[in-house]
Structure formats: structure tokens, C-alpha cells
Short mmCIF file of N, CA and C in Angstrom, two decimals:
data_model
loop_
_atom_site.label_atom_id
_atom_site.label_comp_id
_atom_site.label_asym_id
_atom_site.label_seq_id
_atom_site.Cartn_x
_atom_site.Cartn_y
_atom_site.Cartn_z
N MET A 1 0.94 -82.55 -111.57
CA MET A 1 0.57 -82.45 -109.98
C MET A 1 -0.44 -83.35 -109.73
N GLN A 2 -0.78 -84.34 -109.03
CA GLN A 2 -1.42 -85.40 -108.67
C GLN A 2 -2.55 -84.44 -107.69
N GLY A 3 -2.23 -83.42 -107.24
CA GLY A 3 -4.01 -82.60 -106.58
C GLY A 3 -3.41 -81.97 -105.01
N SER A 4 -2.90 -80.90 -105.07
CA SER A 4 -2.55 -79.55 -104.01
C SER A 4 -3.70 -80.17 -103.34
N ARG A 5 -3.05 -80.54 -101.45
CA ARG A 5 -4.22 -80.47 -99.99
C ARG A 5 -4.28 -79.10 -100.66
N LEU A 6 -5.41 -78.65 -100.40
CA LEU A 6 -5.80 -77.65 -99.81
C LEU A 6 -5.77 -77.19 -98.77
N GLU A 7 -5.10 -76.40 -98.49
CA GLU A 7 -4.52 -75.50 -97.02
C GLU A 7 -4.72 -74.57 -96.90
N LEU A 8 -5.45 -73.99 -96.36
CA LEU A 8 -5.48 -72.60 -96.49
C LEU A 8 -4.55 -71.62 -96.03
N LEU A 9 -3.81 -72.57 -94.61
CA LEU A 9 -2.55 -71.58 -94.33
C LEU A 9 -1.00 -71.76 -94.70
N ARG A 10 -1.70 -72.56 -95.72
CA ARG A 10 0.06 -72.41 -96.34
C ARG A 10 0.21 -71.87 -97.64
N SER A 11 0.73 -70.85 -97.81
CA SER A 11 1.34 -70.52 -99.29
C SER A 11 1.19 -71.27 -100.41
N PHE A 12 1.36 -71.07 -101.78
CA PHE A 12 0.87 -71.11 -102.51
C PHE A 12 2.30 -72.07 -102.93
N THR A 13 3.49 -70.73 -102.39
CA THR A 13 4.85 -71.56 -102.99
C THR A 13 5.32 -72.54 -101.87
N GLU A 14 4.67 -72.77 -100.54
CA GLU A 14 5.31 -74.13 -99.22
C GLU A 14 4.19 -75.19 -100.15
N THR A 15 2.99 -74.90 -101.05
CA THR A 15 2.60 -76.13 -101.34
C THR A 15 3.04 -76.56 -102.73
N ALA A 16 3.76 -76.14 -103.46
CA ALA A 16 4.37 -76.21 -104.13
C ALA A 16 5.69 -76.89 -104.20
N ARG A 17 6.62 -76.56 -103.05
CA ARG A 17 7.86 -76.98 -103.32
C ARG A 17 7.65 -78.01 -102.15
N SER A 18 6.47 -78.59 -101.54
CA SER A 18 6.02 -79.68 -100.83
C SER A 18 5.61 -80.82 -102.12
N HIS A 19 5.36 -80.69 -103.54
CA HIS A 19 5.13 -80.95 -104.27
C HIS A 19 6.65 -81.35 -105.09
N GLY A 20 7.76 -80.89 -104.59
CA GLY A 20 8.78 -80.75 -105.97
C GLY A 20 9.08 -79.92 -106.95
N LYS A 21 8.00 -78.51 -107.05
CA LYS A 21 7.49 -77.79 -108.20
C LYS A 21 8.73 -76.67 -107.87
N LYS A 22 9.02 -75.75 -108.93
CA LYS A 22 9.57 -74.82 -108.92
C LYS A 22 8.40 -73.26 -108.50
N PRO A 23 7.89 -72.79 -108.08
CA PRO A 23 6.90 -71.62 -107.95
C PRO A 23 7.36 -70.79 -108.63
N GLY A 24 6.34 -69.72 -108.88
CA GLY A 24 6.93 -68.81 -109.84
C GLY A 24 5.96 -67.71 -109.27
N SER A 25 5.99 -66.21 -109.63
CA SER A 25 4.70 -65.32 -109.82
C SER A 25 5.15 -64.17 -110.84
N VAL A 26 4.52 -64.04 -111.79
CA VAL A 26 4.63 -62.42 -112.06
C VAL A 26 3.40 -61.64 -112.17
N LEU A 27 3.78 -60.19 -111.21
CA LEU A 27 3.30 -59.41 -110.96
C LEU A 27 2.48 -58.35 -112.20
N LEU A 28 0.95 -58.87 -112.69
CA LEU A 28 0.37 -58.16 -112.77
C LEU A 28 -0.01 -56.53 -112.70
N SER A 29 -0.81 -56.55 -111.62
CA SER A 29 -0.57 -54.95 -111.37
C SER A 29 -0.35 -55.08 -109.12
N ALA A 30 -0.49 -53.80 -108.75
CA ALA A 30 0.02 -54.07 -107.62
C ALA A 30 -0.52 -52.08 -107.29
N GLU A 31 -1.94 -52.44 -106.25
CA GLU A 31 -2.44 -50.95 -105.79
C GLU A 31 -3.09 -50.71 -104.88
N THR A 32 -3.42 -49.81 -104.09
CA THR A 32 -3.73 -49.25 -102.87
C THR A 32 -5.21 -48.54 -103.30
N LYS A 33 -6.04 -49.15 -102.93
CA LYS A 33 -7.46 -48.34 -102.93
C LYS A 33 -9.04 -49.05 -102.24
N ALA A 34 -9.77 -48.24 -102.18
CA ALA A 34 -10.31 -48.81 -101.30
C ALA A 34 -11.97 -50.68 -101.77
N PRO A 35 -11.52 -50.81 -101.48
CA PRO A 35 -12.03 -52.83 -102.56
C PRO A 35 -13.18 -52.96 -102.51
N PRO A 36 -13.61 -53.48 -103.39
CA PRO A 36 -14.94 -53.29 -103.46
C PRO A 36 -15.83 -53.73 -102.04
N ALA A 37 -17.09 -53.65 -102.26
CA ALA A 37 -17.83 -53.69 -100.91
C ALA A 37 -17.90 -55.91 -100.29
N PRO A 38 -17.94 -56.38 -101.65
CA PRO A 38 -18.02 -57.62 -100.39
C PRO A 38 -16.35 -57.94 -99.97
N VAL A 39 -15.34 -57.26 -100.45
CA VAL A 39 -14.34 -57.36 -100.26
C VAL A 39 -14.02 -56.91 -98.36
N ALA A 40 -14.52 -55.48 -98.64
CA ALA A 40 -14.31 -54.78 -97.54
C ALA A 40 -15.28 -55.26 -96.27
N LEU A 41 -16.29 -56.24 -96.36
CA LEU A 41 -16.94 -56.43 -95.61
C LEU A 41 -16.29 -57.37 -94.68
N LEU A 42 -15.66 -58.60 -95.73
CA LEU A 42 -14.77 -59.90 -95.19
C LEU A 42 -13.44 -59.41 -94.52
N LEU A 43 -12.99 -58.11 -95.13
CA LEU A 43 -11.85 -58.12 -94.46
C LEU A 43 -12.50 -56.52 -92.66
N GLU A 44 -13.68 -56.33 -93.29
CA GLU A 44 -14.00 -56.20 -91.63
C GLU A 44 -13.81 -54.47 -91.85
N LEU A 45 -13.74 -53.83 -93.08
CA LEU A 45 -12.90 -52.40 -92.78
C LEU A 45 -14.01 -51.45 -93.31
N GLY A 46 -14.41 -50.42 -92.74
CA GLY A 46 -15.17 -48.88 -92.81
C GLY A 46 -14.48 -48.33 -94.62
N ASP A 47 -16.45 -47.96 -94.29
CA ASP A 47 -16.11 -46.95 -96.13
C ASP A 47 -15.10 -46.36 -96.22
N GLY A 48 -14.17 -46.29 -97.09
CA GLY A 48 -13.11 -45.90 -97.88
C GLY A 48 -12.22 -45.83 -97.06
N GLU A 49 -12.07 -47.17 -96.38
CA GLU A 49 -10.33 -47.94 -96.02
C GLU A 49 -10.23 -48.51 -97.43
N ALA A 50 -8.51 -48.21 -97.28
CA ALA A 50 -8.08 -48.96 -98.21
C ALA A 50 -7.48 -49.69 -97.78
N ALA A 51 -7.53 -51.24 -98.81
CA ALA A 51 -6.67 -52.10 -98.59
C ALA A 51 -5.29 -52.55 -100.15
N MET A 52 -4.93 -53.49 -99.81
CA MET A 52 -3.73 -53.54 -101.34
C MET A 52 -3.92 -54.69 -101.85
N LEU A 53 -3.53 -54.56 -103.17
CA LEU A 53 -4.54 -55.43 -104.00
C LEU A 53 -2.93 -55.72 -104.99
N LEU A 54 -2.66 -57.23 -104.87
CA LEU A 54 -1.79 -57.89 -105.47
C LEU A 54 -2.25 -59.10 -107.14
N HIS A 55 -2.48 -58.71 -107.53
CA HIS A 55 -2.50 -59.16 -109.30
C HIS A 55 -1.44 -59.94 -109.39
N ARG A 56 -1.83 -61.32 -109.27
CA ARG A 56 -0.51 -62.09 -109.29
C ARG A 56 -1.19 -63.58 -110.72
N LEU A 57 -0.42 -63.46 -111.15
CA LEU A 57 -0.07 -64.75 -112.24
C LEU A 57 0.88 -65.91 -111.57
N ARG A 58 0.53 -66.91 -111.24
CA ARG A 58 1.30 -68.26 -110.55
C ARG A 58 1.53 -69.17 -111.57
N THR A 59 2.80 -69.53 -111.60
CA THR A 59 3.26 -70.50 -112.29
C THR A 59 4.04 -71.71 -111.72
N LEU A 60 4.05 -72.72 -112.13
CA LEU A 60 4.69 -74.20 -111.15
C LEU A 60 5.56 -74.47 -112.43
N ASP A 61 6.75 -74.81 -112.23
CA ASP A 61 7.67 -74.48 -113.30
C ASP A 61 7.72 -74.05 -114.34
N ASP A 62 7.28 -72.76 -114.29
CA ASP A 62 7.38 -71.95 -115.45
C ASP A 62 6.54 -72.21 -116.26
N VAL A 63 5.01 -72.60 -115.76
CA VAL A 63 4.06 -73.56 -116.92
C VAL A 63 3.15 -71.59 -115.84
N PRO A 64 2.10 -71.40 -116.21
CA PRO A 64 0.73 -70.68 -115.63
C PRO A 64 0.26 -71.56 -115.49
N VAL A 65 -0.36 -71.56 -113.82
CA VAL A 65 -1.23 -72.32 -112.70
C VAL A 65 -2.73 -71.58 -112.80
N MET A 66 -2.10 -70.40 -112.41
CA MET A 66 -3.45 -69.23 -111.39
C MET A 66 -3.28 -68.20 -111.47
N ILE A 67 -4.92 -67.47 -111.46
CA ILE A 67 -4.23 -65.82 -111.03
C ILE A 67 -4.75 -66.19 -109.75
N SER A 68 -4.11 -64.75 -109.47
CA SER A 68 -4.66 -64.59 -108.04
C SER A 68 -4.91 -62.74 -107.90
N LEU A 69 -6.14 -62.88 -106.92
CA LEU A 69 -6.17 -61.23 -106.73
C LEU A 69 -6.20 -61.58 -104.71
N ASP A 70 -5.00 -61.01 -104.25
CA ASP A 70 -5.20 -60.56 -103.09
C ASP A 70 -4.83 -59.37 -102.48
N TRP A 71 -6.04 -58.97 -101.08
CA TRP A 71 -6.43 -58.03 -100.94
C TRP A 71 -6.28 -58.49 -99.08
N VAL A 72 -5.33 -57.17 -98.57
CA VAL A 72 -4.67 -56.79 -97.38
C VAL A 72 -4.91 -55.95 -97.28
N PRO A 73 -5.55 -55.40 -95.61
CA PRO A 73 -6.00 -54.16 -95.06
C PRO A 73 -4.51 -52.98 -94.75
N VAL A 74 -4.06 -52.30 -95.60
CA VAL A 74 -3.68 -51.15 -95.90
C VAL A 74 -2.59 -51.43 -94.17
N GLU A 75 -3.30 -51.15 -93.07
CA GLU A 75 -2.60 -51.03 -91.85
C GLU A 75 -1.71 -52.16 -91.29
N LEU A 76 -2.18 -53.13 -91.83
CA LEU A 76 -1.92 -54.56 -90.98
C LEU A 76 -0.18 -54.73 -91.82
N ALA A 77 0.03 -53.83 -93.04
CA ALA A 77 1.25 -54.10 -94.34
C ALA A 77 1.35 -53.01 -95.09
N PRO A 78 1.86 -51.96 -94.65
CA PRO A 78 1.86 -50.48 -95.31
C PRO A 78 2.69 -50.73 -96.63
N ASP A 79 4.26 -51.44 -95.81
CA ASP A 79 5.35 -51.12 -97.14
C ASP A 79 5.05 -52.51 -97.96
N LEU A 80 3.51 -53.25 -98.40
CA LEU A 80 3.89 -54.62 -98.61
C LEU A 80 3.72 -54.32 -100.09
N LEU A 81 3.23 -53.32 -100.54
CA LEU A 81 3.76 -53.45 -102.00
C LEU A 81 5.18 -52.59 -102.88
N THR A 82 5.53 -52.48 -101.77
CA THR A 82 6.71 -52.30 -102.90
C THR A 82 7.98 -53.31 -102.75
N LEU A 83 7.73 -54.64 -102.28
CA LEU A 83 8.21 -55.61 -102.23
C LEU A 83 8.79 -55.90 -104.13
N ASN A 84 9.43 -57.01 -104.50
CA ASN A 84 9.32 -57.91 -105.74
C ASN A 84 8.54 -58.40 -105.32
N TRP A 85 7.63 -58.80 -106.11
CA TRP A 85 6.80 -59.47 -105.97
C TRP A 85 6.35 -60.03 -107.57
N ASN A 86 8.01 -60.75 -107.94
CA ASN A 86 8.08 -61.24 -109.48
C ASN A 86 9.04 -62.86 -108.71
N SER A 87 9.25 -62.61 -107.96
CA SER A 87 10.45 -63.28 -107.07
C SER A 87 10.02 -64.50 -106.69
N GLU A 88 9.91 -65.88 -107.34
CA GLU A 88 9.78 -67.19 -107.35
C GLU A 88 9.53 -67.55 -105.83
N ASN A 89 9.95 -67.53 -105.11
CA ASN A 89 10.38 -67.37 -103.65
C ASN A 89 9.67 -65.97 -102.05
N ARG A 90 8.82 -65.37 -103.55
CA ARG A 90 7.97 -64.22 -102.46
C ARG A 90 6.76 -64.74 -101.64
N SER A 91 6.24 -65.31 -100.67
CA SER A 91 4.89 -65.79 -100.86
C SER A 91 4.42 -64.44 -99.76
N LEU A 92 3.22 -64.42 -100.23
CA LEU A 92 2.36 -63.27 -98.93
C LEU A 92 2.33 -63.74 -97.84
N TYR A 93 1.72 -65.03 -97.39
CA TYR A 93 2.12 -64.80 -95.55
C TYR A 93 3.78 -65.55 -95.44
N GLY A 94 4.06 -65.62 -96.03
CA GLY A 94 5.62 -65.34 -95.53
C GLY A 94 6.08 -64.13 -95.23
N GLU A 95 6.00 -63.39 -96.17
CA GLU A 95 6.09 -62.04 -95.37
C GLU A 95 5.31 -61.59 -94.81
N LEU A 96 3.69 -61.22 -94.57
CA LEU A 96 3.19 -61.48 -93.35
C LEU A 96 3.69 -61.72 -92.22
N THR A 97 4.20 -62.98 -91.90
CA THR A 97 5.00 -63.70 -90.81
C THR A 97 6.12 -63.18 -90.43
N THR A 98 6.43 -63.14 -91.26
CA THR A 98 7.92 -62.52 -90.93
C THR A 98 9.00 -61.00 -90.92
N ARG A 99 7.68 -60.76 -91.34
CA ARG A 99 8.18 -59.12 -91.88
C ARG A 99 7.24 -57.97 -90.67
N TYR A 100 5.92 -58.98 -90.29
CA TYR A 100 4.61 -57.97 -90.32
C TYR A 100 5.11 -58.55 -88.89
N GLY A 101 5.23 -59.94 -88.49
CA GLY A 101 4.74 -60.85 -87.86
C GLY A 101 3.25 -61.13 -87.37
N ILE A 102 2.22 -60.89 -88.63
CA ILE A 102 0.97 -61.68 -88.61
C ILE A 102 1.15 -62.41 -89.01
N VAL A 103 0.79 -64.01 -88.19
CA VAL A 103 0.62 -65.11 -88.83
C VAL A 103 -1.44 -65.78 -89.07
N PRO A 104 -1.18 -66.22 -90.24
CA PRO A 104 -2.82 -66.91 -90.40
C PRO A 104 -3.23 -68.26 -89.73
N ALA A 105 -3.80 -67.95 -88.54
CA ALA A 105 -4.88 -69.06 -87.58
C ALA A 105 -5.27 -69.94 -88.11
N GLN A 106 -6.22 -69.75 -89.23
CA GLN A 106 -7.76 -69.98 -89.21
C GLN A 106 -8.36 -69.11 -90.46
N GLY A 107 -8.97 -69.93 -90.62
CA GLY A 107 -9.84 -69.36 -91.65
C GLY A 107 -10.87 -69.92 -92.84
N GLN A 108 -11.81 -69.82 -93.76
CA GLN A 108 -12.43 -70.40 -94.33
C GLN A 108 -12.43 -70.18 -95.84
N THR A 109 -12.95 -70.72 -96.45
CA THR A 109 -12.62 -71.20 -98.48
C THR A 109 -14.09 -71.34 -98.62
N MET A 110 -14.05 -71.13 -100.29
CA MET A 110 -15.18 -71.34 -100.15
C MET A 110 -14.75 -72.02 -102.15
N LEU A 111 -15.47 -73.00 -103.09
CA LEU A 111 -15.15 -72.96 -104.27
C LEU A 111 -16.23 -73.18 -104.92
N SER A 112 -16.14 -72.88 -106.16
CA SER A 112 -16.80 -73.14 -107.27
C SER A 112 -16.19 -73.48 -108.88
N ALA A 113 -16.79 -73.33 -109.95
CA ALA A 113 -16.56 -73.40 -111.05
C ALA A 113 -16.89 -72.32 -111.66
N ARG A 114 -16.62 -71.93 -113.25
CA ARG A 114 -16.49 -70.64 -114.07
C ARG A 114 -16.14 -71.10 -115.04
N LEU A 115 -16.58 -70.31 -116.29
CA LEU A 115 -16.08 -70.88 -117.11
C LEU A 115 -14.89 -69.13 -117.55
N ALA A 116 -13.54 -69.37 -118.32
CA ALA A 116 -12.59 -68.31 -118.38
C ALA A 116 -13.05 -67.16 -119.27
N THR A 117 -12.67 -65.93 -119.07
CA THR A 117 -12.74 -64.95 -119.99
C THR A 117 -11.94 -65.02 -120.52
N PRO A 118 -12.51 -64.43 -121.55
CA PRO A 118 -10.66 -64.64 -122.77
C PRO A 118 -9.80 -64.28 -122.25
N ASP A 119 -9.27 -63.59 -121.21
CA ASP A 119 -7.75 -62.79 -120.88
C ASP A 119 -7.67 -63.75 -119.74
N GLU A 120 -7.92 -64.58 -119.02
CA GLU A 120 -7.78 -65.85 -118.31
C GLU A 120 -6.95 -66.74 -119.36
N CYS A 121 -7.87 -67.32 -120.41
CA CYS A 121 -7.50 -67.93 -121.35
C CYS A 121 -6.47 -67.85 -122.16
N GLN A 122 -6.02 -66.67 -122.05
CA GLN A 122 -4.91 -66.02 -122.25
C GLN A 122 -3.50 -66.01 -121.59
N LEU A 123 -4.05 -65.61 -120.30
CA LEU A 123 -2.95 -65.40 -119.56
C LEU A 123 -2.90 -67.53 -118.71
N LEU A 124 -3.84 -67.81 -119.22
CA LEU A 124 -3.72 -69.39 -118.42
C LEU A 124 -3.05 -70.94 -119.47
N ALA A 125 -2.98 -69.85 -120.99
CA ALA A 125 -2.29 -70.60 -122.08
C ALA A 125 -3.92 -72.09 -122.06
N LEU A 126 -4.93 -71.17 -121.97
CA LEU A 126 -6.33 -72.03 -121.83
C LEU A 126 -6.80 -71.58 -123.45
N SER A 127 -7.70 -73.17 -123.94
CA SER A 127 -8.14 -73.19 -124.66
C SER A 127 -9.77 -72.93 -125.12
N ALA A 128 -10.65 -71.67 -125.60
CA ALA A 128 -11.70 -71.06 -124.79
C ALA A 128 -12.82 -72.59 -125.41
N PRO A 129 -14.13 -72.78 -124.84
CA PRO A 129 -14.07 -72.50 -123.88
C PRO A 129 -13.73 -73.23 -122.66
N ALA A 130 -13.01 -72.83 -122.00
CA ALA A 130 -12.08 -73.99 -120.48
C ALA A 130 -13.24 -73.81 -119.56
N ALA A 131 -13.01 -74.53 -118.34
CA ALA A 131 -13.81 -75.08 -116.89
C ALA A 131 -12.35 -74.00 -115.54
N LEU A 132 -12.46 -72.98 -115.25
CA LEU A 132 -11.20 -72.72 -114.30
C LEU A 132 -12.35 -73.08 -112.81
N LEU A 133 -11.18 -73.58 -111.98
CA LEU A 133 -11.67 -73.29 -110.17
C LEU A 133 -11.51 -72.48 -109.66
N MET A 134 -12.79 -71.60 -109.14
CA MET A 134 -12.35 -70.81 -108.37
C MET A 134 -12.33 -71.13 -107.01
N VAL A 135 -11.19 -70.58 -106.13
CA VAL A 135 -11.30 -70.38 -104.88
C VAL A 135 -11.31 -69.11 -104.41
N GLU A 136 -12.02 -69.20 -103.35
CA GLU A 136 -12.47 -67.86 -102.67
C GLU A 136 -11.51 -68.08 -101.18
N GLN A 137 -10.94 -67.45 -100.13
CA GLN A 137 -10.28 -67.41 -99.25
C GLN A 137 -10.03 -66.76 -98.33
N VAL A 138 -10.68 -66.45 -97.19
CA VAL A 138 -9.98 -65.26 -96.05
C VAL A 138 -9.37 -65.81 -95.20
N ALA A 139 -8.29 -65.21 -94.67
CA ALA A 139 -7.72 -65.86 -93.43
C ALA A 139 -7.31 -64.73 -92.87
N TYR A 140 -7.67 -65.54 -91.17
CA TYR A 140 -7.91 -64.54 -90.16
C TYR A 140 -6.53 -65.20 -88.98
N SER A 141 -6.46 -64.13 -87.89
CA SER A 141 -4.99 -64.05 -86.82
C SER A 141 -5.40 -64.73 -85.96
N ALA A 142 -5.04 -64.83 -84.81
CA ALA A 142 -5.32 -65.82 -84.02
C ALA A 142 -6.78 -65.29 -83.06
N LEU A 143 -7.11 -64.61 -83.29
CA LEU A 143 -7.45 -62.91 -82.63
C LEU A 143 -9.08 -63.09 -83.23
N GLY A 144 -8.92 -63.58 -84.53
CA GLY A 144 -9.75 -63.58 -85.07
C GLY A 144 -9.84 -62.19 -86.13
N ARG A 145 -9.01 -61.42 -85.98
CA ARG A 145 -8.80 -60.54 -87.23
C ARG A 145 -8.48 -61.46 -88.69
N PRO A 146 -9.34 -60.47 -89.85
CA PRO A 146 -9.05 -60.74 -91.14
C PRO A 146 -7.98 -60.32 -91.76
N ILE A 147 -6.91 -61.49 -91.72
CA ILE A 147 -5.34 -61.22 -92.50
C ILE A 147 -5.81 -60.68 -93.88
N ASN A 148 -6.44 -61.90 -94.82
CA ASN A 148 -5.82 -61.34 -96.13
C ASN A 148 -7.94 -61.77 -97.02
N VAL A 149 -7.57 -61.67 -98.27
CA VAL A 149 -9.35 -61.92 -98.88
C VAL A 149 -8.57 -62.69 -100.09
N THR A 150 -8.38 -63.60 -100.40
CA THR A 150 -7.64 -64.29 -101.54
C THR A 150 -8.70 -64.83 -102.59
N TYR A 151 -8.55 -64.77 -103.62
CA TYR A 151 -9.89 -64.71 -105.29
C TYR A 151 -9.06 -65.75 -106.02
N SER A 152 -9.03 -66.86 -105.92
CA SER A 152 -7.90 -67.32 -107.41
C SER A 152 -8.90 -68.17 -108.16
N ALA A 153 -8.24 -68.62 -109.57
CA ALA A 153 -8.85 -68.94 -110.58
C ALA A 153 -7.58 -69.84 -111.14
N GLN A 154 -7.91 -71.01 -110.60
CA GLN A 154 -7.10 -72.34 -111.46
C GLN A 154 -7.42 -72.88 -112.49
N ASN A 155 -6.12 -73.63 -113.18
CA ASN A 155 -6.39 -74.23 -113.85
C ASN A 155 -6.36 -75.86 -113.49
N PRO A 156 -7.43 -76.48 -113.11
CA PRO A 156 -8.19 -77.46 -112.70
C PRO A 156 -6.79 -78.85 -113.49
N SER A 157 -6.93 -78.24 -114.64
CA SER A 157 -6.27 -80.26 -115.30
C SER A 157 -4.60 -80.19 -114.78
N LEU A 158 -4.17 -78.36 -114.46
CA LEU A 158 -2.32 -78.41 -114.11
C LEU A 158 -2.73 -78.05 -112.39
N TYR A 159 -3.35 -77.49 -111.68
CA TYR A 159 -3.17 -77.55 -109.92
C TYR A 159 -4.67 -77.95 -109.32
N PRO A 160 -4.45 -79.10 -109.88
CA PRO A 160 -6.05 -79.60 -109.01
C PRO A 160 -6.04 -79.69 -107.41
N LEU A 161 -6.82 -79.97 -106.95
CA LEU A 161 -7.16 -79.84 -105.79
C LEU A 161 -7.41 -80.66 -104.69
N ARG A 162 -7.07 -81.01 -103.95
CA ARG A 162 -7.64 -82.87 -102.70
C ARG A 162 -8.13 -81.85 -101.53
N LEU A 163 -9.18 -82.53 -101.39
CA LEU A 163 -9.91 -82.19 -99.77
C LEU A 163 -9.83 -83.29 -99.67
N GLU A 164 -9.07 -83.34 -97.86
CA GLU A 164 -9.38 -84.77 -97.26
C GLU A 164 -10.46 -84.52 -96.00
N GLN A 165 -10.91 -85.61 -95.62
CA GLN A 165 -12.07 -85.69 -94.94
C GLN A 165 -11.67 -86.84 -93.94
N ALA A 166 -11.81 -86.58 -92.78
CA ALA A 166 -11.36 -87.61 -91.47
C ALA A 166 -12.75 -87.83 -91.19
N PRO A 167 -13.15 -88.82 -90.34
CA PRO A 167 -14.24 -88.98 -89.73
C PRO A 167 -14.43 -88.27 -88.31
N ARG A 168 -15.53 -87.82 -88.07
CA ARG A 168 -15.59 -87.14 -86.66
C ARG A 168 -15.59 -88.28 -85.87
N SER A 169 -14.07 -87.47 -85.00
CA SER A 169 -14.72 -88.34 -83.23
C SER A 169 -15.81 -88.07 -81.86
#
């Protein structure tokens, strides 16, 4: 893959298909719980309010390229975890939009890098030491309500990101 354009409001599934790749997903875990304080703050949740956590291994053409942790407030999509998240075409943004009428309209992204843990190396078929591209994203509705927080650990050699810039007008 030459580089996926970093588009917060476009799902992994849509991005993969736009590059002629087959998206895939392996559900590592799914649970409802109170998120860590930084996630609760980003989702604007009060003390003890729950969120759903989807922990998935994402693949392109059956090759693992990313580990993602997606947090969604329970009140926005109460039965989200009952869906089959191992499906190749199951998109979190797609489900939020079509099933719940929640459309991501704006967002923010932070990029960083770090060395992979032994578990991450195993999941992504990397040899240690290996660098990961870390992406933290927060998506908001048109009204500015946080919809979800995603943390992803990406293999930059198999799933590089391309940032496009334009001159100020």
C-alpha cells in the first residue's frame, strides 16, 4: 500500500476498499466498562459512566496491519457489542451511521511512534525491536458531541499514512 491518506471520518474498511484491498477484522475482546480517565475525559463521560470497548486486529488482504481499541459511550449505541465484529465488512463508522444515525462530522488526530510490545509483535507478525505508528483519534458529531475515541497501533511498513496539505487560502 503506497500510503493511506489519514482521514479521520473515513473508516478503515472504506480506506482499504478505496485502495483495492480486502479489509478484515479479528475481534480480540469486547466489553462494557468505565474507561480510563483520559478516555472518559475525551468522551465527556462522568465518573463511573460506561463505554464499550472493541479491541480488534485489523487486516488487509488477510495480513495483520493494525491493532485498534475503539471506545464508544454506551448511551449512543447500547447494543453495539452484540454485532459480529469478525466480519470483513463491519465498519464502526458504518454501523454508527446506519444503525444509530450518528454521523462523524469532525475530529482530531494525534500521531506518535513507539516500540512494539512482545504481544503487539506477535499479533502484527513483527520481529522485535519493531516501531509502531500510534494514532489517537477522537470523532465528534455535527453538534460537537464525542462519538468515539480510537487508539491504534499500526505497522508503518504495511499500513503507512499519507498526510496531504494544501496552501492556506
